[in-house]
PDB file of C-alpha atoms and ligand atoms in Angstrom:
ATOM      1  CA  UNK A   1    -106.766 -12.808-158.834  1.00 36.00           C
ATOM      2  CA  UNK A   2    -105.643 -10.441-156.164  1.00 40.00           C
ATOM      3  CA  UNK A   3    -108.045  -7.243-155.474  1.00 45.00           C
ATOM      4  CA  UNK A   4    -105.799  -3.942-156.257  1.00 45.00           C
ATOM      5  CA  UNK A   5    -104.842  -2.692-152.696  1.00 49.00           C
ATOM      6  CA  UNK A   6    -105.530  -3.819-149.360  1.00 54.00           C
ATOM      7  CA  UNK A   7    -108.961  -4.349-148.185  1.00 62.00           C
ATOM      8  CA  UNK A   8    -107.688  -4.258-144.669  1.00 80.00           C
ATOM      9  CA  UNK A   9    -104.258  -3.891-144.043  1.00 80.00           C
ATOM     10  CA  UNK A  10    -104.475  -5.645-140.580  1.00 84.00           C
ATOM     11  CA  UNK A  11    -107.043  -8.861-141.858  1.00 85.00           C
ATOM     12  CA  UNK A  12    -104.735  -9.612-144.558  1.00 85.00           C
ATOM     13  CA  UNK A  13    -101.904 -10.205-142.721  1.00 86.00           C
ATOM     14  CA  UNK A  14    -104.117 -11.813-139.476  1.00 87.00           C
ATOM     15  CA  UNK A  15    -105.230 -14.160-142.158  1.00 90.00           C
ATOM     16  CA  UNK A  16    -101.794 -15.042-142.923  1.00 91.00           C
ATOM     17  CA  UNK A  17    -101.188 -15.294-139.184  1.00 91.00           C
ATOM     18  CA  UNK A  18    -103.577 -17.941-138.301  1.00 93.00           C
ATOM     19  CA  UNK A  19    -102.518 -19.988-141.549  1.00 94.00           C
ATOM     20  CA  UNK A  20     -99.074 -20.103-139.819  1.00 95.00           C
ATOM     21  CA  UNK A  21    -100.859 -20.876-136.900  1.00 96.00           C
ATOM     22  CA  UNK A  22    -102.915 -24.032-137.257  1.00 95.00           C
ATOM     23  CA  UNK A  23    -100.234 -25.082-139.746  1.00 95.00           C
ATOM     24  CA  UNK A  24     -97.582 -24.944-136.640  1.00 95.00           C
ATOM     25  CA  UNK A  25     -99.794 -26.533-134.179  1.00 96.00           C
ATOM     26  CA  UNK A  26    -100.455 -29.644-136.802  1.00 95.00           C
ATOM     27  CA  UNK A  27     -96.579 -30.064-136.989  1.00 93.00           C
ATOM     28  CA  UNK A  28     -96.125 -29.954-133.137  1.00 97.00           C
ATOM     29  CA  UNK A  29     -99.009 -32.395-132.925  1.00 97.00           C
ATOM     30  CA  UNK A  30     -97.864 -34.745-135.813  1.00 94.00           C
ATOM     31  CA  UNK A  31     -94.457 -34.408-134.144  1.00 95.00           C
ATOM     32  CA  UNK A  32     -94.890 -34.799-130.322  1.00 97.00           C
ATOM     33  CA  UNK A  33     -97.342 -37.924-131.170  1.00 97.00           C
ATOM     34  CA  UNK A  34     -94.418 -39.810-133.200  1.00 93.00           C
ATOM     35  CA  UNK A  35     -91.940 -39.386-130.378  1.00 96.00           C
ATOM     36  CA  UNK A  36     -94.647 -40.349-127.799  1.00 96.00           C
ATOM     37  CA  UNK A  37     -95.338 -43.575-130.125  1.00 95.00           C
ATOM     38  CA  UNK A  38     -91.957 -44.623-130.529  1.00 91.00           C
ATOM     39  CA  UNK A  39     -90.907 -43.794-126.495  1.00 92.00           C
ATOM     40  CA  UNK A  40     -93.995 -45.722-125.992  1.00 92.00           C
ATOM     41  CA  UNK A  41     -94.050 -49.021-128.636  1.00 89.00           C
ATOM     42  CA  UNK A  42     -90.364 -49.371-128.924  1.00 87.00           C
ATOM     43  CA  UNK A  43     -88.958 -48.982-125.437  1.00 87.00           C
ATOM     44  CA  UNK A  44     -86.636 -51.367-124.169  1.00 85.00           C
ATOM     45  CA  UNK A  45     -87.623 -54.968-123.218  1.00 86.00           C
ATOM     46  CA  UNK A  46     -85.912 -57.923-121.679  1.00 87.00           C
ATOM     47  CA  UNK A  47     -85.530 -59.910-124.688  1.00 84.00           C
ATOM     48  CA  UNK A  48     -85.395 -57.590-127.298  1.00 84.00           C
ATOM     49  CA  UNK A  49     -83.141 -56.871-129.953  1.00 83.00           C
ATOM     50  CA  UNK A  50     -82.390 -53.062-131.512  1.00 80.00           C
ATOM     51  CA  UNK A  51     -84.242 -52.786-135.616  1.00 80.00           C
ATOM     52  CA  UNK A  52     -81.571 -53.859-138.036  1.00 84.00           C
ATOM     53  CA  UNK A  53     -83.966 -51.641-140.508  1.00 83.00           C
ATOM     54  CA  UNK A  54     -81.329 -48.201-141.224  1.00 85.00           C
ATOM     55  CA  UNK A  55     -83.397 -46.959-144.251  1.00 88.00           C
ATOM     56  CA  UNK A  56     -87.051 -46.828-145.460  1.00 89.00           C
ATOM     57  CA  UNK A  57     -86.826 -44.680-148.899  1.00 91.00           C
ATOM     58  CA  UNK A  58     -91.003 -44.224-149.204  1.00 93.00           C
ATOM     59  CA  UNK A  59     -91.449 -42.631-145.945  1.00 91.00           C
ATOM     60  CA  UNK A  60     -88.148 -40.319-146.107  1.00 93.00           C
ATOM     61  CA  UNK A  61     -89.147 -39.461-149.149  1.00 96.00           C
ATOM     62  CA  UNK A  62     -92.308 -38.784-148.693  1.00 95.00           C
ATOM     63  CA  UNK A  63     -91.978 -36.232-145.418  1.00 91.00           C
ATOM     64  CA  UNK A  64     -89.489 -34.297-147.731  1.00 95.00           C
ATOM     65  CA  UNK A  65     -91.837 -33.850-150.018  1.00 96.00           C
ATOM     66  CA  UNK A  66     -94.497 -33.454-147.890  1.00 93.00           C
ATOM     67  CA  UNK A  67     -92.876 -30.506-145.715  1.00 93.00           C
ATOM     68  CA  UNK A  68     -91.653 -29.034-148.861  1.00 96.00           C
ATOM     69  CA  UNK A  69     -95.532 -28.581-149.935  1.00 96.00           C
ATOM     70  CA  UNK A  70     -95.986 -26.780-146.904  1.00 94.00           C
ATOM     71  CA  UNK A  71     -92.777 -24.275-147.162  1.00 95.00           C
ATOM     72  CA  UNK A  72     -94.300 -23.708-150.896  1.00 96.00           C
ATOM     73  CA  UNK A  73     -97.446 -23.279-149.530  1.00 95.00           C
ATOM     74  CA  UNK A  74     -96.604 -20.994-146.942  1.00 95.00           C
ATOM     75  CA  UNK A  75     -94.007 -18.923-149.450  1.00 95.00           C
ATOM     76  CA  UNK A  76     -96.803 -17.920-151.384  1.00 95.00           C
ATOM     77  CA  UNK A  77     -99.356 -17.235-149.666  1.00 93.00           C
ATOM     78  CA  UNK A  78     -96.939 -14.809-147.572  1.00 92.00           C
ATOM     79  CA  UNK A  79     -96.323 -13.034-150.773  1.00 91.00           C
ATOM     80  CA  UNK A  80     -99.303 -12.650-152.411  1.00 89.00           C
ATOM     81  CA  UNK A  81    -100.901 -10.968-149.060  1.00 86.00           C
ATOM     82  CA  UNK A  82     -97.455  -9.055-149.339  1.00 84.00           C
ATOM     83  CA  UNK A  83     -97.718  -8.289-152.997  1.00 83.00           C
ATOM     84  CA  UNK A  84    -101.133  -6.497-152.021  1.00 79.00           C
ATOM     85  CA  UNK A  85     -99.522  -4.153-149.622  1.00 77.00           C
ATOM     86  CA  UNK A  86     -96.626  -2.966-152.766  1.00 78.00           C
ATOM     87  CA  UNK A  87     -97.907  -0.324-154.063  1.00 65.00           C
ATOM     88  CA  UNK A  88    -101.342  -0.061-156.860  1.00 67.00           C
ATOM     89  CA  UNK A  89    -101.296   3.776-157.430  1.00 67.00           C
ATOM     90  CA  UNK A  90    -105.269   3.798-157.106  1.00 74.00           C
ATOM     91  CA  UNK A  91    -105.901   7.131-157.859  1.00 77.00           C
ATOM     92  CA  UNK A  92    -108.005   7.688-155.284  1.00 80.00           C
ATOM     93  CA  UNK A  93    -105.080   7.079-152.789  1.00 88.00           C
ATOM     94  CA  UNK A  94    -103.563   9.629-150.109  1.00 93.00           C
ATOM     95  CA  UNK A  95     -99.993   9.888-150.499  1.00 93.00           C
ATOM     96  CA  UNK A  96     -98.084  10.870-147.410  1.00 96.00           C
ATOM     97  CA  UNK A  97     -94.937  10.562-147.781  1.00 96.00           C
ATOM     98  CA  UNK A  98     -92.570   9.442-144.492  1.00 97.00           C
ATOM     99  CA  UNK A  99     -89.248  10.509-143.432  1.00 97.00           C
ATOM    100  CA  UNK A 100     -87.185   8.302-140.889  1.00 97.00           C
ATOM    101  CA  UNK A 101     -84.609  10.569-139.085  1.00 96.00           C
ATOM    102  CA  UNK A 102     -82.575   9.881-135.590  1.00 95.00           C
ATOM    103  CA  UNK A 103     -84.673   9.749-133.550  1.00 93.00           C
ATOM    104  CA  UNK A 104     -88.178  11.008-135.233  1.00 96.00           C
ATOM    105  CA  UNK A 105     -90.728  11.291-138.350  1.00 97.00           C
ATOM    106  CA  UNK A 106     -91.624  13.417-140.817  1.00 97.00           C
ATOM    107  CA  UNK A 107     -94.878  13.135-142.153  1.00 97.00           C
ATOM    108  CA  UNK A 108     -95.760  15.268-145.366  1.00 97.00           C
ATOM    109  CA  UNK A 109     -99.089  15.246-147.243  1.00 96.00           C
ATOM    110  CA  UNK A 110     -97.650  16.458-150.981  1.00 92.00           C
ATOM    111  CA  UNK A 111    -100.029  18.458-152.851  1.00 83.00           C
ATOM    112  CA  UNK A 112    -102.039  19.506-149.180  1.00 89.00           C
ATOM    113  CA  UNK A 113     -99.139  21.560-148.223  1.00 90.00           C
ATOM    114  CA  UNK A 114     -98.980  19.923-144.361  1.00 95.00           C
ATOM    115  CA  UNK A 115     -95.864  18.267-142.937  1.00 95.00           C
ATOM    116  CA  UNK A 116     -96.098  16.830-139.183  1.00 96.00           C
ATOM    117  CA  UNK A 117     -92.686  16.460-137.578  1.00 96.00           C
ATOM    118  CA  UNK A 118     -91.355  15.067-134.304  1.00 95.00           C
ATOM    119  CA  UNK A 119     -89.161  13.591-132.369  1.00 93.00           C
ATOM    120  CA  UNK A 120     -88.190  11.559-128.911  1.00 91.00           C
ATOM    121  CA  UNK A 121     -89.233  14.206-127.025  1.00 92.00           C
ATOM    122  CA  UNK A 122     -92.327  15.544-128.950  1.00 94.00           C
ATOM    123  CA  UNK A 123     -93.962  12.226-130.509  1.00 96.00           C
ATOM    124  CA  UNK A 124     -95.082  13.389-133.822  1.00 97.00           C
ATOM    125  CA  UNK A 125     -99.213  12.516-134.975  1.00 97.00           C
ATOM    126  CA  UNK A 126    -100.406  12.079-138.632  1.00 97.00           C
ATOM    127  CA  UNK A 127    -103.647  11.571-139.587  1.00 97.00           C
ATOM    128  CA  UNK A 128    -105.568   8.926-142.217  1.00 96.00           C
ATOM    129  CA  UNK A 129    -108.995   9.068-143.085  1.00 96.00           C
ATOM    130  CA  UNK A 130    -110.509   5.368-142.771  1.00 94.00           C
ATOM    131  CA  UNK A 131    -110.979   3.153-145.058  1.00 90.00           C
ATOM    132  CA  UNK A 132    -109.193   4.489-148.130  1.00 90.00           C
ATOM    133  CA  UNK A 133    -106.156   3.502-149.535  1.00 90.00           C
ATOM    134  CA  UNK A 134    -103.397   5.346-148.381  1.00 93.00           C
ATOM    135  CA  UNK A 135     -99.781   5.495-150.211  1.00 92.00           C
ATOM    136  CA  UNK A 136     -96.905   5.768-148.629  1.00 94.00           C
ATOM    137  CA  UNK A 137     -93.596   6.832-149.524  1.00 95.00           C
ATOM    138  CA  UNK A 138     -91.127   5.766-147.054  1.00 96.00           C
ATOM    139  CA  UNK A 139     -87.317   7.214-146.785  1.00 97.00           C
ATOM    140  CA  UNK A 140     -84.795   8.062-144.077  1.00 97.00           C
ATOM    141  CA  UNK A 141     -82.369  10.742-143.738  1.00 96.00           C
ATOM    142  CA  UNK A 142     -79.750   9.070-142.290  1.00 95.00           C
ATOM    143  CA  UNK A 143     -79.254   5.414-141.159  1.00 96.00           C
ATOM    144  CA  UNK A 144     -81.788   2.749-141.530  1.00 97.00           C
ATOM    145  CA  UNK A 145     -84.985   2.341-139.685  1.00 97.00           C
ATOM    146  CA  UNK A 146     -87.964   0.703-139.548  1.00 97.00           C
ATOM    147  CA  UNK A 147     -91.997   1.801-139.633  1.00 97.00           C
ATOM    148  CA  UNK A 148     -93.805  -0.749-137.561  1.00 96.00           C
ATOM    149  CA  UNK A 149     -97.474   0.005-136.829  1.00 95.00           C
ATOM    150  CA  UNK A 150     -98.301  -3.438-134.726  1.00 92.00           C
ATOM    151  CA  UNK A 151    -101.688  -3.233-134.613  1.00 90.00           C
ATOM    152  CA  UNK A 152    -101.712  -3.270-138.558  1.00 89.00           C
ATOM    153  CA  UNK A 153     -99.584  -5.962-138.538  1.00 87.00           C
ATOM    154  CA  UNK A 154     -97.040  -4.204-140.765  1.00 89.00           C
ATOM    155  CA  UNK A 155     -93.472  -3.083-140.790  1.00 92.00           C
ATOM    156  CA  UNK A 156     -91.374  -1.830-143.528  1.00 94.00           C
ATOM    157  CA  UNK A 157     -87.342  -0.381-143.291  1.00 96.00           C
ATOM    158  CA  UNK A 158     -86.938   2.823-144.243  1.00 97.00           C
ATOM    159  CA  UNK A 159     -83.850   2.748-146.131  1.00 97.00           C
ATOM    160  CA  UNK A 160     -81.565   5.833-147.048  1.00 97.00           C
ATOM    161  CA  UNK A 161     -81.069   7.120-150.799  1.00 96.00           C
ATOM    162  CA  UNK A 162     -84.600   4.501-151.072  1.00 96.00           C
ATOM    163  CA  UNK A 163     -87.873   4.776-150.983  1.00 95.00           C
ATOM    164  CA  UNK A 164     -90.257   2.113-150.368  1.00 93.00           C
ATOM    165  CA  UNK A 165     -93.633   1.816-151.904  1.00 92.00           C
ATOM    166  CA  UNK A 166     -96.592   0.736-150.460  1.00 91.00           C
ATOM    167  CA  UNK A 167    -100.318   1.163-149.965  1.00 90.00           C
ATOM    168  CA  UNK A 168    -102.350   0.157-146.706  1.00 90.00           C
ATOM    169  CA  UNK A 169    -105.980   0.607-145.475  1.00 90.00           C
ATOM    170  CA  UNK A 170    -106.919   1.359-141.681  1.00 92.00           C
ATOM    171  CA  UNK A 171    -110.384  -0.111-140.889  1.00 89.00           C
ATOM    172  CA  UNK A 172    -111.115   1.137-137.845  1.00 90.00           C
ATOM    173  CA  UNK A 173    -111.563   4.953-136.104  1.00 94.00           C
ATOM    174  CA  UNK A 174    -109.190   5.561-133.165  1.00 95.00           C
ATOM    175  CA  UNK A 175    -105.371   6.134-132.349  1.00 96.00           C
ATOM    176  CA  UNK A 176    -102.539   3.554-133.553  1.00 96.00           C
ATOM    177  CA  UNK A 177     -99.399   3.232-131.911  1.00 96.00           C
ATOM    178  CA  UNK A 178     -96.294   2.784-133.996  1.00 96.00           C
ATOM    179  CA  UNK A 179     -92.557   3.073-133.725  1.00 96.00           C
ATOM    180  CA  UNK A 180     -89.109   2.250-134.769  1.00 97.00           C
ATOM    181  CA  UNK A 181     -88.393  -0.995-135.063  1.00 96.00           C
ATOM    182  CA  UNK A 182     -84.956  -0.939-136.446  1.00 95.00           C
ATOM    183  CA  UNK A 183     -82.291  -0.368-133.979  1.00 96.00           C
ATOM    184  CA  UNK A 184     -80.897   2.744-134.794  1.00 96.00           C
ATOM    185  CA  UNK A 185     -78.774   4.273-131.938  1.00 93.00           C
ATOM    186  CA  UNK A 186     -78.728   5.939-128.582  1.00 93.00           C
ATOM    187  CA  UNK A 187     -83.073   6.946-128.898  1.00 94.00           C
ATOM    188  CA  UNK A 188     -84.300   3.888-131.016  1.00 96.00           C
ATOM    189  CA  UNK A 189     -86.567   3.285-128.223  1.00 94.00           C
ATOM    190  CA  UNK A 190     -87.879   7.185-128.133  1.00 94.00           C
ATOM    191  CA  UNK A 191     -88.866   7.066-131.834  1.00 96.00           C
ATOM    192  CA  UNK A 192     -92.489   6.691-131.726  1.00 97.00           C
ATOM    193  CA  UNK A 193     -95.519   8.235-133.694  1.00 97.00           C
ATOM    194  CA  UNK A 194     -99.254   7.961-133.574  1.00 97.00           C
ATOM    195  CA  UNK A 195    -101.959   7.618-136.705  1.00 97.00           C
ATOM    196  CA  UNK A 196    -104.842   9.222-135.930  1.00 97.00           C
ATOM    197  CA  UNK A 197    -107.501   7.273-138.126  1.00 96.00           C
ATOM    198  CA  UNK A 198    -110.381  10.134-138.377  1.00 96.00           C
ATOM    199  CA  UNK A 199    -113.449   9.693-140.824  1.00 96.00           C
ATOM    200  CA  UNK A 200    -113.529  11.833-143.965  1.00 95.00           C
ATOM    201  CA  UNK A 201    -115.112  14.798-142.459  1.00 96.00           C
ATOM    202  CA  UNK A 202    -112.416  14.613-139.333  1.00 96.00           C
ATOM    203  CA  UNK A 203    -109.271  14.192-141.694  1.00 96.00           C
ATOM    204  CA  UNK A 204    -110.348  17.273-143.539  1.00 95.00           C
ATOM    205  CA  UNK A 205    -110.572  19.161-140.275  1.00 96.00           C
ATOM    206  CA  UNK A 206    -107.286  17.584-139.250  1.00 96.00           C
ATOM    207  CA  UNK A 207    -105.545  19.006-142.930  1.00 95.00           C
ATOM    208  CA  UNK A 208    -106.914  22.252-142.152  1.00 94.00           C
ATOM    209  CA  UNK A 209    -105.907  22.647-138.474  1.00 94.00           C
ATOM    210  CA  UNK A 210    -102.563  21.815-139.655  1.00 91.00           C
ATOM    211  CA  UNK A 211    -101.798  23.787-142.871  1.00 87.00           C
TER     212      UNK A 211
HETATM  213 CU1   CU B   1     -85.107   4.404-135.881  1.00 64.59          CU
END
């Protein structure tokens, strides 16, 4: 049912965003309209008496079940665009392999003999070529952070004596911002890194420059 590996790292999980989206809106709709009828319908009048009526089993249980269909709904379509990201080992993958540290990244390419490193004061860039599955491999050295690359809608804690698995797919040419997202001490906010999302030719060029 699910593809192996992300098509698009970033549409998957926008896809998931707008489901939460028109979802949330249809709540606040459903919701502010009820309290608008009843302020409206049942408002105080000379002459009339408060509902005896304390209970109404259909209807109570019918909005549990009805907002439990939606948590379900939500649940799994959250994991199965999350179940994409965990890693497929496609063999046509890059691995890089990334190493959380106070208050920098490690990047290293195994196999291509490259390793990008940097810190708060020297913001480290790795490179991707687009559109091919990339596997990551992410650790830390010390205490736990977080890779959060916004624009792919992703983030994943890098955990020490753990690594994390996962694959993702960058669709389009250019620089991405990402950064630490895990508060992690006195330069949290300094730990920053850039992907550089080259095509084939480019990432090549990039590997070479920086054997
Ligand atoms: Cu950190």
């Amino acid at each position: 049912m699910t593809t192996p590996g992300p098509a698009s790292t970033r549409n998957d999980f926008s896809n998931v965003w707008s489901v939460y989206l028109w979802i949330g809106l249809a709540v606040a709709v459903l919701v502010f309209a009820a309290v608008a009828f009843a302020l409206v319908r049942y408002r105080a009048r000379p002459g009339r008496a408060p509902s005896r009526l304390a209970e109404r089993n259909a209807l109570e249980v019918g909005a549990a079940a009805s907002i439990a269909a939606v948590v379900a709904f939500l649940v799994f379509t959250t994991f199965r665009t999350e179940a994409k990201e965990d890693e497929s080992s496609r063999p046509d993958a890059v691995r890089v392999n990334v190493d959380a540290f106070q208050w920098g990244w490690k990047f290293t390419y195994p196999g291509a003999g490259v390793t990008v490193i940097g810190d708060n004061n020297d913001e480290p860039n790795f490179a991707v070529p687009v559109g091919r599955p990339i596997a990551f491999a992410l650790t830390s050295s010390d205490v736990i952070h977080a890779m959060w690359i916004p624009e792919q809608r992703f983030k994943r804690d890098a955990i020490p004596y753990r690594v994390n698995r996962f694959e993702m797919e960058f669709d389009a040419l250019g620089r991405e911002q990402g950064l630490c997202s895990e508060f992690c001490g006195f330069r949290h906010s300094g730990m920053r890194f850039g992907v550089l999302v080259l095509t084939e030719k480019g990432y090549e060029r990039w590997l070479a420059a920086h054997r």
